[in-house]
Amino acid sequence: MASQDNAGNRFDAFAKQVARRRFLRDAALLGVATPLAERLLAARGRVALAAPRAQSEPKGGSISIVMTGDEPKLLDAQVDPFDSAAMASGWLSDMLVHKEKDGTFTPWLATSWKTSDDGRVWTFTLRQDVKFHDGTPLDAAAVKANFDRIADPKTQSGQASAMLGSTFPKSEAVDAATFQLTFDQAYAPTLDTLSQGFFPIWSPTALQKYGNDEFERHLIGTGPWQLQEYQPADHYTLVKNPNYNWAPKTAKHQGPPYLDTITLRWIQEPTTSVATLRSGEADLVLSFPAANVAAFRDNDAYKVLSAPLTGSPALFVMNTANPPLDDVHVRQALEHAINQSEFVKVLYKGEAIAARGVMYPATPCYWKGAESVYPFDSAKAKSLLEAAGWQAGGDGILQKDGKPLKLDVVNAFNADLSPLIQAQLKAAGVDANVELVPGPVQLERAIKGDFDLIFQHLAYSDPSVLDLLYNSKNLQPGGWSWTRYKDPKLDQLLSESTATIDQTKRCQLLTQAQQIIVDQALVLPIYGRNAVAVMASKVTDFDLGPRATIDGWLYDTYVQ
Amino acid sequence: MTHYIASRLATTIPVLLLISLFVFSIMHLLPGDPAMLILQGQAASTPEQIAALREELGLNKPIYVQYGLFLKGALQGDLGRSVQFKQPVMSVIMERLPSTAQLTAAAMVFAIVIGVGLGILAAIKQNTWIDSLSMVLSVTGLTMPIFYIGLVLILFFSVKLHWFPIVGGSPLQRLVLPALTLGFVSSGIIARLVRSSLLEVLRQDHIVTARAKGLPERTVIYRHAMKNMMIPVLTIIGLQIGGMLSGAVITETVFNRPGLGRLVVQAILWKDFPLAQGTILFTATVYLLINLLVDLSFVWFDPRVRVT
């Protein structure tokens, strides 16, 4: 104690010296720091609201786009499986056909097309005036080179190679202007698939010159913009292609696009993504986190664009190979236990929509009847389970032969689901053990069958998604058929619907298939989402196409 | 002194070998065929693709040959080819290294400046409100989750005040907030250690002697106390750098920086084994070398080491 006092005295004198010295030093630093700080703070400043563009000024501008989510490793969607890669590929190059929001197809790189009588051969006539960014003219040989590339195992195409049916079609350049695809079996989703950004046509000269790997840093296509700069894991810079003159005729203008420069970034962390819009560093944010939308809706400084998705909604797949879910009565009982409205209220702050069918309503051939088959009724769920032999247990959990009704639930991507699904199942007498796992682990567990219920959400452009998800032949590594339900009739309906080009007949088959899927209670539909994009109000004429996670219509966009 | 240096160098090499062995075996100890696991992570795996990858990775050779090739490659700087990026692992690492290196260096500067500053202040103003405030600040840095600090800084300095960018701007502007976030955490630890270390040193006899000799207080603190105080602090700083490499993962995610931290996590999640192995080996080596340098710097700081 005594020494402390002494130390205190000593320290006081020293401290005064330090304090004065510190003050002088700080003052000096401030003198230096102020101009330094000014420089640091100056450049990246506030969002300056530019004066509105005068009518006579050419439309143009630069735009900074942020995609929320994992960055695709490659922007080349022929190889990379991400939807956002497909969207970006569609800016760098064009596809053979263009899909409109009403489901029809407009000529793009192909001016016309026809199918053979058996539906197996597609013949495309190509535009004559198209050039790649490196000057190479587009011809059928160039298109063939691209399809061969996708089919080549060395390319390791993650998605595109699997999108044209179970066997990739053979491609042929009949003559310079005619390209042909020959399938083993008629494939109904052909045009829809070819119109997606997973089938951009790249310059064969560039592919040859750079080789597969190095090409990824160059990506020379026919598109409205070209790749100027690539900072790995940071951003891409795209610049206008001044020679572009082959936009689909349904576009609002022709010739080069309006936007001069596009800066493209991926931001994984949703809060950061939203923050960049607020700070002015981003003009347009795609895959906008639904939980943050509300704040931007009533704000005049921003525009909110919400587009419906198609495909399969967010649901839990049932493992029909394992007890107790091998019993259809148990599965049907669980359908009644799910209260979709409660999920919608809690999730995404009300931006979610209830899913009661096995497809998104905007998907062609959607069967609306599915929505009324299993109304929410906890009591009914319990009584159905009791009818299936499950008796009331002590702790509210049903049991049979001394074993409790326990389910392993694998959840992914959305942690908020876990407590809800657990509580709703508990109310029906089911003990649910819910785990949250990352995406790659979810895929593993699904393929291995290591689950009772597993989360799945597959946005898809075409109703052949049902074939992907419920045809028993698709249970394999990389496949999406996880229910393990084997019904030759269902498989046949699904396979046939994928090979039926006639829309009406196709929808009849798909409706029957949906009826079986719903009747057999193979999945628990929970919710759906819209694709949301939020942009600064100066961004004009941006739209999301029919496949809202893949079609980003930027060609007519300009910044005021 | 030579003995000290030699022994430090000698222990580093076996550790490096052990790390390389461990990193190499990750891919082979996991259940399942590595090529299949890798391709499943890329959502593509026909039998042809799997076979092609097996050939490419040399998985058909005996395991000791694979290890030998791996080691030989690593010594020459060839860590294989990343399956997802389709580029040499070393290139991918070199692309991301500057970002992490800048972040770690800047964070360390913040950490040392804030930490040492707060610690000294707390020690010389022991038991006053300045002491308490400094310690409260340091505990805040220690306990608050990094991502929370980061998000708060973003919301305040970027969104509200527009002082610093989140993802844009010049490299220097972009570095400020993440470095502050990462450094703040370390500064807490350093501050507490500096404070207790300095207090202890100031109680010692040689300090009393120095004062008795009539030396000004400034010389006593800076010339006599600091050097002795710095030894444990330096060790902690060396260890902190390793800790920063892991804290960098979160900071890089929040601020969307293209760094090594995010890279290694993504490589593991997507089962890009060559990339994961290469990055882990690289990072471990860097960490080892930094600690080696810290140990060697004792030669300058601690005269007792010079006579060993």
JSON list of N, CA and C in Angstrom, two decimals, chain A residues 400-427:
[
{"chain": "A", "resi": 400, "resn": "LYS", "atom": "N", "xyz": [-45.72, -46.17, -30.66]},
{"chain": "A", "resi": 400, "resn": "LYS", "atom": "CA", "xyz": [-46.24, -47.43, -31.21]},
{"chain": "A", "resi": 400, "resn": "LYS", "atom": "C", "xyz": [-45.27, -48.52, -30.80]},
{"chain": "A", "resi": 401, "resn": "ASP", "atom": "N", "xyz": [-45.78, -49.63, -30.25]},
{"chain": "A", "resi": 401, "resn": "ASP", "atom": "CA", "xyz": [-44.90, -50.71, -29.80]},
{"chain": "A", "resi": 401, "resn": "ASP", "atom": "C", "xyz": [-43.77, -50.22, -28.92]},
{"chain": "A", "resi": 402, "resn": "GLY", "atom": "N", "xyz": [-44.08, -49.26, -28.07]},
{"chain": "A", "resi": 402, "resn": "GLY", "atom": "CA", "xyz": [-43.07, -48.78, -27.13]},
{"chain": "A", "resi": 402, "resn": "GLY", "atom": "C", "xyz": [-42.09, -47.78, -27.74]},
{"chain": "A", "resi": 403, "resn": "LYS", "atom": "N", "xyz": [-42.17, -47.56, -29.06]},
{"chain": "A", "resi": 403, "resn": "LYS", "atom": "CA", "xyz": [-41.22, -46.61, -29.66]},
{"chain": "A", "resi": 403, "resn": "LYS", "atom": "C", "xyz": [-41.92, -45.28, -29.92]},
{"chain": "A", "resi": 404, "resn": "PRO", "atom": "N", "xyz": [-41.27, -44.17, -29.53]},
{"chain": "A", "resi": 404, "resn": "PRO", "atom": "CA", "xyz": [-41.90, -42.86, -29.74]},
{"chain": "A", "resi": 404, "resn": "PRO", "atom": "C", "xyz": [-41.84, -42.47, -31.23]},
{"chain": "A", "resi": 405, "resn": "LEU", "atom": "N", "xyz": [-42.76, -41.60, -31.60]},
{"chain": "A", "resi": 405, "resn": "LEU", "atom": "CA", "xyz": [-42.79, -41.11, -32.98]},
{"chain": "A", "resi": 405, "resn": "LEU", "atom": "C", "xyz": [-41.77, -39.98, -33.12]},
{"chain": "A", "resi": 406, "resn": "LYS", "atom": "N", "xyz": [-40.57, -40.38, -33.57]},
{"chain": "A", "resi": 406, "resn": "LYS", "atom": "CA", "xyz": [-39.47, -39.42, -33.61]},
{"chain": "A", "resi": 406, "resn": "LYS", "atom": "C", "xyz": [-39.01, -39.26, -35.06]},
{"chain": "A", "resi": 407, "resn": "LEU", "atom": "N", "xyz": [-38.73, -38.01, -35.43]},
{"chain": "A", "resi": 407, "resn": "LEU", "atom": "CA", "xyz": [-38.27, -37.76, -36.81]},
{"chain": "A", "resi": 407, "resn": "LEU", "atom": "C", "xyz": [-36.99, -36.92, -36.80]},
{"chain": "A", "resi": 408, "resn": "ASP", "atom": "N", "xyz": [-36.06, -37.29, -37.68]},
{"chain": "A", "resi": 408, "resn": "ASP", "atom": "CA", "xyz": [-34.86, -36.47, -37.87]},
{"chain": "A", "resi": 408, "resn": "ASP", "atom": "C", "xyz": [-35.11, -35.49, -38.99]},
{"chain": "A", "resi": 409, "resn": "VAL", "atom": "N", "xyz": [-35.10, -34.21, -38.64]},
{"chain": "A", "resi": 409, "resn": "VAL", "atom": "CA", "xyz": [-35.40, -33.17, -39.63]},
{"chain": "A", "resi": 409, "resn": "VAL", "atom": "C", "xyz": [-34.12, -32.42, -39.96]},
{"chain": "A", "resi": 410, "resn": "VAL", "atom": "N", "xyz": [-33.76, -32.40, -41.25]},
{"chain": "A", "resi": 410, "resn": "VAL", "atom": "CA", "xyz": [-32.56, -31.67, -41.67]},
{"chain": "A", "resi": 410, "resn": "VAL", "atom": "C", "xyz": [-32.99, -30.36, -42.33]},
{"chain": "A", "resi": 411, "resn": "ASN", "atom": "N", "xyz": [-32.60, -29.26, -41.73]},
{"chain": "A", "resi": 411, "resn": "ASN", "atom": "CA", "xyz": [-32.96, -27.94, -42.24]},
{"chain": "A", "resi": 411, "resn": "ASN", "atom": "C", "xyz": [-31.72, -27.26, -42.82]},
{"chain": "A", "resi": 412, "resn": "ALA", "atom": "N", "xyz": [-31.91, -26.39, -43.79]},
{"chain": "A", "resi": 412, "resn": "ALA", "atom": "CA", "xyz": [-30.77, -25.68, -44.38]},
{"chain": "A", "resi": 412, "resn": "ALA", "atom": "C", "xyz": [-31.23, -24.29, -44.82]},
{"chain": "A", "resi": 413, "resn": "PHE", "atom": "N", "xyz": [-30.30, -23.35, -44.86]},
{"chain": "A", "resi": 413, "resn": "PHE", "atom": "CA", "xyz": [-30.49, -22.01, -45.40]},
{"chain": "A", "resi": 413, "resn": "PHE", "atom": "C", "xyz": [-31.34, -21.07, -44.58]},
{"chain": "A", "resi": 414, "resn": "ASN", "atom": "N", "xyz": [-32.33, -21.57, -43.88]},
{"chain": "A", "resi": 414, "resn": "ASN", "atom": "CA", "xyz": [-33.19, -20.64, -43.17]},
{"chain": "A", "resi": 414, "resn": "ASN", "atom": "C", "xyz": [-33.43, -21.13, -41.74]},
{"chain": "A", "resi": 415, "resn": "ALA", "atom": "N", "xyz": [-32.62, -20.61, -40.81]},
{"chain": "A", "resi": 415, "resn": "ALA", "atom": "CA", "xyz": [-32.67, -21.08, -39.43]},
{"chain": "A", "resi": 415, "resn": "ALA", "atom": "C", "xyz": [-34.03, -20.87, -38.79]},
{"chain": "A", "resi": 416, "resn": "ASP", "atom": "N", "xyz": [-34.77, -19.85, -39.25]},
{"chain": "A", "resi": 416, "resn": "ASP", "atom": "CA", "xyz": [-36.06, -19.55, -38.61]},
{"chain": "A", "resi": 416, "resn": "ASP", "atom": "C", "xyz": [-37.07, -20.69, -38.75]},
{"chain": "A", "resi": 417, "resn": "LEU", "atom": "N", "xyz": [-36.84, -21.56, -39.72]},
{"chain": "A", "resi": 417, "resn": "LEU", "atom": "CA", "xyz": [-37.79, -22.65, -39.92]},
{"chain": "A", "resi": 417, "resn": "LEU", "atom": "C", "xyz": [-37.77, -23.64, -38.75]},
{"chain": "A", "resi": 418, "resn": "SER", "atom": "N", "xyz": [-36.58, -23.82, -38.18]},
{"chain": "A", "resi": 418, "resn": "SER", "atom": "CA", "xyz": [-36.42, -24.91, -37.22]},
{"chain": "A", "resi": 418, "resn": "SER", "atom": "C", "xyz": [-37.40, -24.88, -36.05]},
{"chain": "A", "resi": 419, "resn": "PRO", "atom": "N", "xyz": [-37.47, -23.77, -35.29]},
{"chain": "A", "resi": 419, "resn": "PRO", "atom": "CA", "xyz": [-38.39, -23.82, -34.16]},
{"chain": "A", "resi": 419, "resn": "PRO", "atom": "C", "xyz": [-39.85, -24.00, -34.58]},
{"chain": "A", "resi": 420, "resn": "LEU", "atom": "N", "xyz": [-40.21, -23.42, -35.74]},
{"chain": "A", "resi": 420, "resn": "LEU", "atom": "CA", "xyz": [-41.60, -23.52, -36.18]},
{"chain": "A", "resi": 420, "resn": "LEU", "atom": "C", "xyz": [-41.97, -24.95, -36.54]},
{"chain": "A", "resi": 421, "resn": "ILE", "atom": "N", "xyz": [-41.13, -25.60, -37.33]},
{"chain": "A", "resi": 421, "resn": "ILE", "atom": "CA", "xyz": [-41.49, -26.95, -37.76]},
{"chain": "A", "resi": 421, "resn": "ILE", "atom": "C", "xyz": [-41.50, -27.89, -36.56]},
{"chain": "A", "resi": 422, "resn": "GLN", "atom": "N", "xyz": [-40.58, -27.65, -35.65]},
{"chain": "A", "resi": 422, "resn": "GLN", "atom": "CA", "xyz": [-40.54, -28.49, -34.46]},
{"chain": "A", "resi": 422, "resn": "GLN", "atom": "C", "xyz": [-41.82, -28.35, -33.64]},
{"chain": "A", "resi": 423, "resn": "ALA", "atom": "N", "xyz": [-42.26, -27.09, -33.47]},
{"chain": "A", "resi": 423, "resn": "ALA", "atom": "CA", "xyz": [-43.46, -26.85, -32.65]},
{"chain": "A", "resi": 423, "resn": "ALA", "atom": "C", "xyz": [-44.70, -27.42, -33.33]},
{"chain": "A", "resi": 424, "resn": "GLN", "atom": "N", "xyz": [-44.82, -27.22, -34.64]},
{"chain": "A", "resi": 424, "resn": "GLN", "atom": "CA", "xyz": [-46.02, -27.70, -35.33]},
{"chain": "A", "resi": 424, "resn": "GLN", "atom": "C", "xyz": [-46.08, -29.22, -35.32]},
{"chain": "A", "resi": 425, "resn": "LEU", "atom": "N", "xyz": [-44.92, -29.87, -35.45]},
{"chain": "A", "resi": 425, "resn": "LEU", "atom": "CA", "xyz": [-44.92, -31.33, -35.41]},
{"chain": "A", "resi": 425, "resn": "LEU", "atom": "C", "xyz": [-45.23, -31.81, -34.00]},
{"chain": "A", "resi": 426, "resn": "LYS", "atom": "N", "xyz": [-44.72, -31.08, -33.03]},
{"chain": "A", "resi": 426, "resn": "LYS", "atom": "CA", "xyz": [-44.96, -31.46, -31.64]},
{"chain": "A", "resi": 426, "resn": "LYS", "atom": "C", "xyz": [-46.45, -31.41, -31.31]},
{"chain": "A", "resi": 427, "resn": "ALA", "atom": "N", "xyz": [-47.12, -30.38, -31.87]},
{"chain": "A", "resi": 427, "resn": "ALA", "atom": "CA", "xyz": [-48.56, -30.25, -31.61]},
{"chain": "A", "resi": 427, "resn": "ALA", "atom": "C", "xyz": [-49.33, -31.44, -32.15]}
]
